PDB file of C-alpha atoms (C1' of nucleotides) in Angstrom:
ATOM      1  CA  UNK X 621     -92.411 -51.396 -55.361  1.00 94.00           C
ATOM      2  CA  UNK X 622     -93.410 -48.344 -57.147  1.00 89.00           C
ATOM      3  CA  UNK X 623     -96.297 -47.530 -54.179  1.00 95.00           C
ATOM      4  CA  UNK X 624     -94.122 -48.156 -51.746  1.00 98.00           C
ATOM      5  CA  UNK X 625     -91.436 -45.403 -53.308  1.00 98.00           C
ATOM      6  CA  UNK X 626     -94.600 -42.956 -53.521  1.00 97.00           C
ATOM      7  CA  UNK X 627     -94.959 -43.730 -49.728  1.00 98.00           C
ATOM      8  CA  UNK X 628     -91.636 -42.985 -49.033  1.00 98.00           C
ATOM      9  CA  UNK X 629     -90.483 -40.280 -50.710  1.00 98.00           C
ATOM     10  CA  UNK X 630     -94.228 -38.989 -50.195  1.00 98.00           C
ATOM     11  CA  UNK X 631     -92.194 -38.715 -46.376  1.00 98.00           C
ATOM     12  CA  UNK X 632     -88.802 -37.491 -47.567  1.00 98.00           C
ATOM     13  CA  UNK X 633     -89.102 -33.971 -47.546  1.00 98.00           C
ATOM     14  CA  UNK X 634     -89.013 -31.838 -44.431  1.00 98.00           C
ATOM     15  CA  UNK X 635     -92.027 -29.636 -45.572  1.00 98.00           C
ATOM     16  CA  UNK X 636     -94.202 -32.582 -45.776  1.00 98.00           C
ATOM     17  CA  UNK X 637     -92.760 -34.572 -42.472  1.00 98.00           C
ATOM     18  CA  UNK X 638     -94.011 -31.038 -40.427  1.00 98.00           C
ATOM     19  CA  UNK X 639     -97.359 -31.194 -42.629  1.00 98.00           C
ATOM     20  CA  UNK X 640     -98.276 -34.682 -41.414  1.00 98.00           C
ATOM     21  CA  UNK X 641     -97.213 -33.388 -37.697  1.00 98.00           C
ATOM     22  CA  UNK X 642     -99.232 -30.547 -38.096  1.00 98.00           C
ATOM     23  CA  UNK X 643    -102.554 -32.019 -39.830  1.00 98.00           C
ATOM     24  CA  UNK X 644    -102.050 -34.659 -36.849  1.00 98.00           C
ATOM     25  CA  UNK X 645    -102.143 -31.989 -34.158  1.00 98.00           C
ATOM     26  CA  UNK X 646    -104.595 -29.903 -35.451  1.00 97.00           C
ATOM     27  CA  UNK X 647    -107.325 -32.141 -37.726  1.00 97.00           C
ATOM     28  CA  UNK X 648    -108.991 -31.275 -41.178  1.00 97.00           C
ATOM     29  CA  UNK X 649    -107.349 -27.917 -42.587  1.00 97.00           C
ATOM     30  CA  UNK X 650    -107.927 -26.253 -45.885  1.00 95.00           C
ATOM     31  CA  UNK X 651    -104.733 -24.854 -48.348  1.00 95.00           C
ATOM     32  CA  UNK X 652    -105.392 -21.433 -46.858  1.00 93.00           C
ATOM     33  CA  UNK X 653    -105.217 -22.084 -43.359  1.00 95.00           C
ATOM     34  CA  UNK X 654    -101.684 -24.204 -43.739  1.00 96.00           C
ATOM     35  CA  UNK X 655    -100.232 -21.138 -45.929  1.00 94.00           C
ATOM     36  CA  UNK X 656    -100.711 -18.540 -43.717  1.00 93.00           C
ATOM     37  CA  UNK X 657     -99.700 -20.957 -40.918  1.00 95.00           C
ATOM     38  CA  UNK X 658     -96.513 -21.839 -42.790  1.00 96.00           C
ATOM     39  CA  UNK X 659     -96.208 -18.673 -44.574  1.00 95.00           C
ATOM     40  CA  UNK X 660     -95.535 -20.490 -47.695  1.00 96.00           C
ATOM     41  CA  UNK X 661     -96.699 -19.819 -51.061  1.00 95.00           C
ATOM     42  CA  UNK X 662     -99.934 -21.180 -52.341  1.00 96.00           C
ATOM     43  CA  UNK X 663     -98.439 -23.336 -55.375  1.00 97.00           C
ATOM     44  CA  UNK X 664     -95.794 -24.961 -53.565  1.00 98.00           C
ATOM     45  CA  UNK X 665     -97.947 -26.092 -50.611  1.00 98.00           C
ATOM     46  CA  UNK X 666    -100.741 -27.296 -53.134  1.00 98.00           C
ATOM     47  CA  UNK X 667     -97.882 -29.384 -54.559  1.00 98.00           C
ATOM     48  CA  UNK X 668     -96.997 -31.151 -51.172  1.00 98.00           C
ATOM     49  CA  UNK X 669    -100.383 -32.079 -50.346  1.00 98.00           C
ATOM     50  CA  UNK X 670    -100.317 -33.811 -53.719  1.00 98.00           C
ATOM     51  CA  UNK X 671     -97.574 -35.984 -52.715  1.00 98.00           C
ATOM     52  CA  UNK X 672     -98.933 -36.748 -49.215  1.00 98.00           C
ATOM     53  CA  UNK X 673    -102.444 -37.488 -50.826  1.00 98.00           C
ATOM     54  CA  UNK X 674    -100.862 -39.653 -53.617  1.00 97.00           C
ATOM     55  CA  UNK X 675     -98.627 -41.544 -51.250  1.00 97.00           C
ATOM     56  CA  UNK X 676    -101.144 -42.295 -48.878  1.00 97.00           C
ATOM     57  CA  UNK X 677    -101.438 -39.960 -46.609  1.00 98.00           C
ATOM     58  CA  UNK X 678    -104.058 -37.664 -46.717  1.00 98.00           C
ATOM     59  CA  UNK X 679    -107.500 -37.607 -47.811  1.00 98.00           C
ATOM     60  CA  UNK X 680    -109.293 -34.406 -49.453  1.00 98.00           C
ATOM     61  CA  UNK X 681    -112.904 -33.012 -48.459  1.00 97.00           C
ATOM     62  CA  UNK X 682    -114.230 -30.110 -50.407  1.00 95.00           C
ATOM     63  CA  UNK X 683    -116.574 -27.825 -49.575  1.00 93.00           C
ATOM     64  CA  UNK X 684    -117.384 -25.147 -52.549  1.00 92.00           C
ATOM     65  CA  UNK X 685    -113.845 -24.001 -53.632  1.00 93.00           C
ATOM     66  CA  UNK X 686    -112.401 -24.680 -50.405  1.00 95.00           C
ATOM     67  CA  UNK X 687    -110.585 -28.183 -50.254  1.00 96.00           C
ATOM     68  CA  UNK X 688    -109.497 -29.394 -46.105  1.00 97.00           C
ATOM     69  CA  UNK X 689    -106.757 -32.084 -45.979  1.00 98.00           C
ATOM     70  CA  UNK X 690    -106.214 -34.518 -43.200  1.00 98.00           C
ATOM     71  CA  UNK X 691    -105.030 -37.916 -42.256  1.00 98.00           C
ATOM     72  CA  UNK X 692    -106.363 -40.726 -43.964  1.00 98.00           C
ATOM     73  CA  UNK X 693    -107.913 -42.709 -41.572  1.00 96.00           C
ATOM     74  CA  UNK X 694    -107.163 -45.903 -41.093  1.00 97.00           C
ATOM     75  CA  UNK X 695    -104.092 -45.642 -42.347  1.00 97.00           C
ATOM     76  CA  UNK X 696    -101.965 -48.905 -43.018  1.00 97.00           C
ATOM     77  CA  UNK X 697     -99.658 -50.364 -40.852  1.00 97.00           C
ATOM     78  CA  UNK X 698     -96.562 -49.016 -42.277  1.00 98.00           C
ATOM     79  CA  UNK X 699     -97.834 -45.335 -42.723  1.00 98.00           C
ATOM     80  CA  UNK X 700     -99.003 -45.487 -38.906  1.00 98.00           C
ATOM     81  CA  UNK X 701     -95.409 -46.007 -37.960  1.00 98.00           C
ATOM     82  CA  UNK X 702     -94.689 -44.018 -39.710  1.00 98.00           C
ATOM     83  CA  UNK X 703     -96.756 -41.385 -38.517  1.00 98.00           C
ATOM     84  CA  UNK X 704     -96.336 -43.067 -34.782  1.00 98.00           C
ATOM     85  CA  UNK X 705     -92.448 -41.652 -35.358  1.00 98.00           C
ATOM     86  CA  UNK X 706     -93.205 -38.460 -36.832  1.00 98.00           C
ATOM     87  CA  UNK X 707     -94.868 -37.977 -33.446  1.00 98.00           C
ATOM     88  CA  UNK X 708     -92.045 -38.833 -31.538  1.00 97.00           C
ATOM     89  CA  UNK X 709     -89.528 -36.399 -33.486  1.00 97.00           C
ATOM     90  CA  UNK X 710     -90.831 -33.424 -30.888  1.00 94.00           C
ATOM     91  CA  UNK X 711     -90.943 -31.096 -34.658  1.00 97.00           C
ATOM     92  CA  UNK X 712     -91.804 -27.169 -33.884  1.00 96.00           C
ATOM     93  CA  UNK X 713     -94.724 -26.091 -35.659  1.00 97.00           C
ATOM     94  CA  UNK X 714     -95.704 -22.974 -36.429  1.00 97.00           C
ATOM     95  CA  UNK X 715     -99.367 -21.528 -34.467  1.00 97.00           C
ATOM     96  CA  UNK X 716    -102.276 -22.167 -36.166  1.00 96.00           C
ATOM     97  CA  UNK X 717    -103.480 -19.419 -38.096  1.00 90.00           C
ATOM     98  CA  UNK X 718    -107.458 -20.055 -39.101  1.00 85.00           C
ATOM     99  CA  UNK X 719    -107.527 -17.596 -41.855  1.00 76.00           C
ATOM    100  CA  UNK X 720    -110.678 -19.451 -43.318  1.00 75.00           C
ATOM    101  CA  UNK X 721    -112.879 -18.466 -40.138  1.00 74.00           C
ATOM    102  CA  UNK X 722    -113.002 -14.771 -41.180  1.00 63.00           C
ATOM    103  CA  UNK X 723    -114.556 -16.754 -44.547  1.00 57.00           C
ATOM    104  CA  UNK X 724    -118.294 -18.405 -44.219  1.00 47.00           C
ATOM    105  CA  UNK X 725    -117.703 -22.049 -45.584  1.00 47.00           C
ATOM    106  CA  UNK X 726    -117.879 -24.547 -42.711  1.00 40.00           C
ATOM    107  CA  UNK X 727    -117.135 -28.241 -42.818  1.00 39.00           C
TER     108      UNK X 727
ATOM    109  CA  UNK L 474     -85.606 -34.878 -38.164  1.00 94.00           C
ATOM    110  CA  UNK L 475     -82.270 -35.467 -39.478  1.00 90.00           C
ATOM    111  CA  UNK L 476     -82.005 -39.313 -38.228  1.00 95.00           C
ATOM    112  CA  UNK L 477     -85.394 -39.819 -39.647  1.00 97.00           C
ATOM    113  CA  UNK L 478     -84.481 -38.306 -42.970  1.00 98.00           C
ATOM    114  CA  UNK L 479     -81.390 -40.356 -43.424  1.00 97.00           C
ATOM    115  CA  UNK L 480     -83.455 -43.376 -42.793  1.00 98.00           C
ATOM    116  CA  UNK L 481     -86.278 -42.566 -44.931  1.00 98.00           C
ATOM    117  CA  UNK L 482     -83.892 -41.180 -47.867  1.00 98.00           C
ATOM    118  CA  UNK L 483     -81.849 -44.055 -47.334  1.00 98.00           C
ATOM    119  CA  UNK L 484     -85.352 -46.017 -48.617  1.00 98.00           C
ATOM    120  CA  UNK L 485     -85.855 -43.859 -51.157  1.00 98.00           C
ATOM    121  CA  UNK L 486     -84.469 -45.334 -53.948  1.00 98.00           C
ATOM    122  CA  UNK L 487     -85.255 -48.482 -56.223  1.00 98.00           C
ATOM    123  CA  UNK L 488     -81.859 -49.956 -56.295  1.00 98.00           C
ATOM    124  CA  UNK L 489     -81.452 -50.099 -51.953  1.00 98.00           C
ATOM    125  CA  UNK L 490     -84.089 -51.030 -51.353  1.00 98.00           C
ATOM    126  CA  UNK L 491     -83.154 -53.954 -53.511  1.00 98.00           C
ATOM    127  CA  UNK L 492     -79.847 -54.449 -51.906  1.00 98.00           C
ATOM    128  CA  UNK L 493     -81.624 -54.524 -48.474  1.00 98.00           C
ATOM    129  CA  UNK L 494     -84.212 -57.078 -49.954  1.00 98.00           C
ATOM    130  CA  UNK L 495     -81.115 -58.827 -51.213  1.00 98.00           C
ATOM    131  CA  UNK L 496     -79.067 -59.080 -47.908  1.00 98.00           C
ATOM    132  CA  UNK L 497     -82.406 -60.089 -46.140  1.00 98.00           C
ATOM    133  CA  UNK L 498     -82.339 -63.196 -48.450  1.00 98.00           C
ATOM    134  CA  UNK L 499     -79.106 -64.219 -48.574  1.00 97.00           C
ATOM    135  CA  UNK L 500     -77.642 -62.829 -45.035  1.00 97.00           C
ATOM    136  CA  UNK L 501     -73.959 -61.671 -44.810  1.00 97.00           C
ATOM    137  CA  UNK L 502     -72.557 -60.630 -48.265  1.00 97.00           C
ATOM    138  CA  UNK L 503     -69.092 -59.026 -49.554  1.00 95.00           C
ATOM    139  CA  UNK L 504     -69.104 -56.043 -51.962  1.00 96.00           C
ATOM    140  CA  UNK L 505     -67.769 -57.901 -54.944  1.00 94.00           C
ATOM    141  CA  UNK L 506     -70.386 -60.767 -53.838  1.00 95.00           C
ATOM    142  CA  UNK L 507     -73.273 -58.303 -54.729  1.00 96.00           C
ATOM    143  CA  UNK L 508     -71.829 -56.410 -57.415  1.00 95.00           C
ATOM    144  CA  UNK L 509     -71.295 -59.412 -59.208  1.00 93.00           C
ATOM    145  CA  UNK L 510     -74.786 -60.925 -58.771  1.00 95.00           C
ATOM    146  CA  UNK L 511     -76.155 -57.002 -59.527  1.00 97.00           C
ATOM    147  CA  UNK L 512     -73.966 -56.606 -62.414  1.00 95.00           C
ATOM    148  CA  UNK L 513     -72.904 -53.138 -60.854  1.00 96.00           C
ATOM    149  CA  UNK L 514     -70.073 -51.135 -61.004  1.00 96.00           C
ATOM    150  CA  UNK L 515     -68.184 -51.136 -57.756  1.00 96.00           C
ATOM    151  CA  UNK L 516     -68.635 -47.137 -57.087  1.00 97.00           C
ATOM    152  CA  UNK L 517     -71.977 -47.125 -57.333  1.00 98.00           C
ATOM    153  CA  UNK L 518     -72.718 -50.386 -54.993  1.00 98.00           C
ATOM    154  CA  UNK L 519     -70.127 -49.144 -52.430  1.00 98.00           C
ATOM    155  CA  UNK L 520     -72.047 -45.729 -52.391  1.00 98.00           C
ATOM    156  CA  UNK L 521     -75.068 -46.911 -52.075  1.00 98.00           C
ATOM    157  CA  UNK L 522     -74.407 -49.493 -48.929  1.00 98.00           C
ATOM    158  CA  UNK L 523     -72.623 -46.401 -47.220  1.00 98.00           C
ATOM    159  CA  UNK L 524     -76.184 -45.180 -47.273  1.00 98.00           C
ATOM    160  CA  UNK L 525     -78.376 -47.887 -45.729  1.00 98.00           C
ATOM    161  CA  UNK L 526     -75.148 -47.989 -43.349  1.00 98.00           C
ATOM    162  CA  UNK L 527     -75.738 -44.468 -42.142  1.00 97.00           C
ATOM    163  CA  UNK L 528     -79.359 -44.829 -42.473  1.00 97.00           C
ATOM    164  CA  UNK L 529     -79.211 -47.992 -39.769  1.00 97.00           C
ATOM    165  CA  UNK L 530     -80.116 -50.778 -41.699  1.00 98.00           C
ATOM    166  CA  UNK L 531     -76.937 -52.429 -42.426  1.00 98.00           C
ATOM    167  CA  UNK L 532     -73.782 -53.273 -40.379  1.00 98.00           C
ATOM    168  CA  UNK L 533     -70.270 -53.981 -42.042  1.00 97.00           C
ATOM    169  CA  UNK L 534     -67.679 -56.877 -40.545  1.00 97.00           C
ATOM    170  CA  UNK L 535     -64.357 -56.716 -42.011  1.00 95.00           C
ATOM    171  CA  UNK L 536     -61.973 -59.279 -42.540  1.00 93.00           C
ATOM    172  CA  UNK L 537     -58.818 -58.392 -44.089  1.00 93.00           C
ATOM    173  CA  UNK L 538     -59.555 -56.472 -47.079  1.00 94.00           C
ATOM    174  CA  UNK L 539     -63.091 -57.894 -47.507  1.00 95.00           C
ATOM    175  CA  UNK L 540     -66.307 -55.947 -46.059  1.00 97.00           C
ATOM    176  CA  UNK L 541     -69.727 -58.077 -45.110  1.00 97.00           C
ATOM    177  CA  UNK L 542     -72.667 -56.013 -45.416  1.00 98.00           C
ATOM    178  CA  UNK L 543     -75.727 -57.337 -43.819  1.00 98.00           C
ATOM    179  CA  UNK L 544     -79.202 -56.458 -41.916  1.00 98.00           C
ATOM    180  CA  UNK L 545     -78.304 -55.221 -38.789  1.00 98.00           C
ATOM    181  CA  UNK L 546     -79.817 -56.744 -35.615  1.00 96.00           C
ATOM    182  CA  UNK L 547     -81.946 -55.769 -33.733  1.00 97.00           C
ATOM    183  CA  UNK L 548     -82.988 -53.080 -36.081  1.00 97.00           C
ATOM    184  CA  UNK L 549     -85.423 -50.538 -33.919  1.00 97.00           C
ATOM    185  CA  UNK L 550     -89.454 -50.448 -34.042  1.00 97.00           C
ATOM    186  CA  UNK L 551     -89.690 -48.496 -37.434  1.00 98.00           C
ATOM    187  CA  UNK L 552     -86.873 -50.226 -39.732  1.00 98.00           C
ATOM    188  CA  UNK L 553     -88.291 -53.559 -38.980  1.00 98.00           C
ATOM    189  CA  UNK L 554     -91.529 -52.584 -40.425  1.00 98.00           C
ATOM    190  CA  UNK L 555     -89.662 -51.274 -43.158  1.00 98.00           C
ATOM    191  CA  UNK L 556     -87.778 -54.252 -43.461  1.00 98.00           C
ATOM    192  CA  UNK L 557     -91.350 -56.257 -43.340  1.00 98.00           C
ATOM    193  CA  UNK L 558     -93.214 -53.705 -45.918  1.00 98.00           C
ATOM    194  CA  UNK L 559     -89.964 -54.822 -48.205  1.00 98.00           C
ATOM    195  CA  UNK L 560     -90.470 -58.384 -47.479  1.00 98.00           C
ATOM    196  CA  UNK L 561     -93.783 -58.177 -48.995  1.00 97.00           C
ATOM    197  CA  UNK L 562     -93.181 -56.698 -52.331  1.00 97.00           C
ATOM    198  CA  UNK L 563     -92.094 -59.903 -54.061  1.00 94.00           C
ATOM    199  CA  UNK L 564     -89.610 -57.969 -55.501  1.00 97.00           C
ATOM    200  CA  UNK L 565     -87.683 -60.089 -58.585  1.00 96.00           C
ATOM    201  CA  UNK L 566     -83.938 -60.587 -57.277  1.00 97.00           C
ATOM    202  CA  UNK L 567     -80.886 -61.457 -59.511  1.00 97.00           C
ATOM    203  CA  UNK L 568     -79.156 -65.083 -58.405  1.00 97.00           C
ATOM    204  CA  UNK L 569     -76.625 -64.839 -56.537  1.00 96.00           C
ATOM    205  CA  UNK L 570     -72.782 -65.225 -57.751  1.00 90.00           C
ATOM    206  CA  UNK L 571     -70.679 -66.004 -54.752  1.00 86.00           C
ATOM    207  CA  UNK L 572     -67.350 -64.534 -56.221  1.00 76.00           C
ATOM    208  CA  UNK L 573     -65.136 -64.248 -53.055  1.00 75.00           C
ATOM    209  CA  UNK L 574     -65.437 -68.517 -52.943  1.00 74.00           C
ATOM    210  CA  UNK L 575     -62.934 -68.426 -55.574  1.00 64.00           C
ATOM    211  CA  UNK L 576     -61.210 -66.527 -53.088  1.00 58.00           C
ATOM    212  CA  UNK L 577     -60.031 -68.095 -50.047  1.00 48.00           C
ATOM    213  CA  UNK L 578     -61.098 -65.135 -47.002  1.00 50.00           C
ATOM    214  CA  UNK L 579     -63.432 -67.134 -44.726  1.00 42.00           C
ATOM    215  CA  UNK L 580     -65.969 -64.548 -42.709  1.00 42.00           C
TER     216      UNK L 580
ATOM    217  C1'  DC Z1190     -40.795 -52.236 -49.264  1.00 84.48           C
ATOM    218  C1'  DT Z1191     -43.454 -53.246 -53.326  1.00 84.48           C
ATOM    219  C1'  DT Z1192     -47.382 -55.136 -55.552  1.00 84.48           C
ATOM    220  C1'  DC Z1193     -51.982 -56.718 -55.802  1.00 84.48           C
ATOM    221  C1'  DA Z1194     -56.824 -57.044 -54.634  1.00 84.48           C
ATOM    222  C1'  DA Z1195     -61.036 -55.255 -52.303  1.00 84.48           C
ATOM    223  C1'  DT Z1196     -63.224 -51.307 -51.042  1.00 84.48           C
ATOM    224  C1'  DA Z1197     -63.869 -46.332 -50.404  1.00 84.48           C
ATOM    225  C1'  DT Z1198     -63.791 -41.671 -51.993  1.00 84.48           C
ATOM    226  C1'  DC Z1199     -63.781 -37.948 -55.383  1.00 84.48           C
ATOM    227  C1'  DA Z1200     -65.036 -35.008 -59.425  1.00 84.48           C
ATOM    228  C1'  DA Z1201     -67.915 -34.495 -63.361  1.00 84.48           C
ATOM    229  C1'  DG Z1202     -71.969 -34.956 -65.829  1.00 84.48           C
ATOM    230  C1'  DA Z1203     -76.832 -36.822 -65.939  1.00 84.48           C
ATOM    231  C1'  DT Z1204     -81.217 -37.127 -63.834  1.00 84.48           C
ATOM    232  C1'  DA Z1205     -84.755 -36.088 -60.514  1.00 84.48           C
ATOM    233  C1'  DT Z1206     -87.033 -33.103 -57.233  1.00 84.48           C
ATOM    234  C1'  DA Z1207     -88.228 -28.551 -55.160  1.00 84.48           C
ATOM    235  C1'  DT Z1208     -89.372 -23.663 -55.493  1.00 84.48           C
ATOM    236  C1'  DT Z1209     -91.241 -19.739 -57.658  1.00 84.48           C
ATOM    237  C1'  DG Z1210     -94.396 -16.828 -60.330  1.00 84.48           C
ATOM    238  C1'  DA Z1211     -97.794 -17.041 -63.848  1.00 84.48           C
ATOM    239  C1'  DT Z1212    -101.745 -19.204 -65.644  1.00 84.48           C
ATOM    240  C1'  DT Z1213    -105.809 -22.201 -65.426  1.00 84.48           C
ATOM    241  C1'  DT Z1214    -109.768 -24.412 -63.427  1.00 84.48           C
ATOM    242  C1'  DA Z1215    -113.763 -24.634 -60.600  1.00 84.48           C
ATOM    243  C1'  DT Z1216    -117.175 -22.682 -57.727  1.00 84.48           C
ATOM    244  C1'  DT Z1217    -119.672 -19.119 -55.671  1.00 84.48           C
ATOM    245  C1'  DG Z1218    -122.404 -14.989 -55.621  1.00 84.48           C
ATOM    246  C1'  DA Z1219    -123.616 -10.435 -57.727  1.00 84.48           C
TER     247       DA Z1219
ATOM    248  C1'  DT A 283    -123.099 -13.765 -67.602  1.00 84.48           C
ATOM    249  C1'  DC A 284    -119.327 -11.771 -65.076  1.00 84.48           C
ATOM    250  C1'  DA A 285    -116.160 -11.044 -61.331  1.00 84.48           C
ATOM    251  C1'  DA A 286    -113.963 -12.830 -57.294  1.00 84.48           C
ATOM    252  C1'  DT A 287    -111.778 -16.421 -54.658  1.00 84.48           C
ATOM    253  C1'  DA A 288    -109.592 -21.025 -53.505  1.00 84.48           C
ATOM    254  C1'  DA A 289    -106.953 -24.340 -55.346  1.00 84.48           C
ATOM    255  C1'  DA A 290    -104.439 -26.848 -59.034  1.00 84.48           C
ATOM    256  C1'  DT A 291    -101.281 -26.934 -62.791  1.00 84.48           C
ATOM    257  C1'  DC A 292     -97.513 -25.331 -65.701  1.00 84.48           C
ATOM    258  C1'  DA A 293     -92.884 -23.575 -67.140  1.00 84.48           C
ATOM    259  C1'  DA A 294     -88.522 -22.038 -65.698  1.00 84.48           C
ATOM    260  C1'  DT A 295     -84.885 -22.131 -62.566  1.00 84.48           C
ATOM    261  C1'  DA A 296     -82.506 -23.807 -58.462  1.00 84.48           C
ATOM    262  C1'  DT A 297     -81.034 -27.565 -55.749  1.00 84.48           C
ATOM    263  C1'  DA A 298     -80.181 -32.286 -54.564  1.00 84.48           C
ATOM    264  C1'  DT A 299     -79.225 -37.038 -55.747  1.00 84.48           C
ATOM    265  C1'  DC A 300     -77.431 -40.747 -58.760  1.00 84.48           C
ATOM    266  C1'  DT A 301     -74.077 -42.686 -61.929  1.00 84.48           C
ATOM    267  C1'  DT A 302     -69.697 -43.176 -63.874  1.00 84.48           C
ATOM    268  C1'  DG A 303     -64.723 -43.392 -64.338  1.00 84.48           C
ATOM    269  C1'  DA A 304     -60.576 -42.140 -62.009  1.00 84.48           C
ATOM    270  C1'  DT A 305     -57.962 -42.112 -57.978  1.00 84.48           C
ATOM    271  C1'  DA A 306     -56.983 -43.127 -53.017  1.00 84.48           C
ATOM    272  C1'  DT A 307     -56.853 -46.206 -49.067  1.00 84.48           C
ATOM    273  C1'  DT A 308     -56.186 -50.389 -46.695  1.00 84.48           C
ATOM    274  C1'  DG A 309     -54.547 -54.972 -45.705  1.00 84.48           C
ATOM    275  C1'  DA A 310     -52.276 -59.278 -47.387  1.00 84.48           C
ATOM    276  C1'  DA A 311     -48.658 -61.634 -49.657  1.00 84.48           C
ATOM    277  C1'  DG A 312     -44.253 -62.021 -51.747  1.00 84.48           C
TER     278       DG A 312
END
DNA sequence: CTTCAATATCAAGATATATTGATTTATTGA
DNA sequence: TCAATAAATCAATATATCTTGATATTGAAG
């Protein structure tokens, strides 16, 4: 019960429903990248990824200080319908802005 | 977005997600049915069923001044995985008190 | 038409979650 | 070792959701 509640309110949150669409569209991403792409601040996106890592979601890679979220892979059945209808919700996403390519670290 | 978000925040919360576990088992139910078998104030129960209503899980039948709440069939691709995810959390369900027998409404 | 019973809605307070700005941690490179 | 940078955590406030008790609505029965 209690890690299926992290998986869903891991999806109840509109910030985190268009960071799942956009780490789908666009692959592995570090915290920088997504913040200047969302224009958010650094602490509160840190704090979503969290969520989406802890429910299930995402997985972490880091490279030096730099830390690239994506989709889990394989996910389970119910958090690939999940994602399957986050897909079909046609969400507008902001452009990709690869602020970590002026940097040196690659993945 | 918004549809999605009522269905997902319609999950998000221990007590529905017990009342849909609930209806699963026992099929068609009236308010006072579950509210006596859940120990829980009216208010609360009748708020919370509004919920899963609007989030598309549950369908109401009156008769007279008596409401059924159950599953609602055929629920689409996503809420039946739900509803299946739910299924397999063994969650621990109270007995159920069939108050309205005493009664004499027949669904 | 009045009363009663089942349910729904409302207003208030309690609890949980989200956002922000500041601070901390960890890693790299001088 | 020290400074710089990316990310995580913390504390405070803002916002949303849940719970309760009171009241309103609806239909049935007298």
């Amino acid at each position: 019960m209690e890690n299926f509640l992290d998986t869903i309110s891991a999806l109840n949150d509109e910030t985190r429903v268009k960071l799942i669409a956009f780490l789908d569209q666009h692959g592995a991403l570090c915290v920088c990248d997504m913040q200047s792409s969302f224009g958010m601040i650094q602490s509160r996106l840190s704090r979503h990824l969290k969520i989406l890592k802890d429910g299930g979601f995402l997985r972490v890679d880091r490279c030096g200080t730099w830390a690239y979220y994506s989709i889990r892979s394989p996910l389970d059945r119910f958090r690939s319908e999940a994602l399957a209808e986050i897909r079909c919700l046609g969400i507008e996403l902001p452009p990709l802005k690869k602020l970590s390519e002026t940097g040196d670290c690659k993945l």
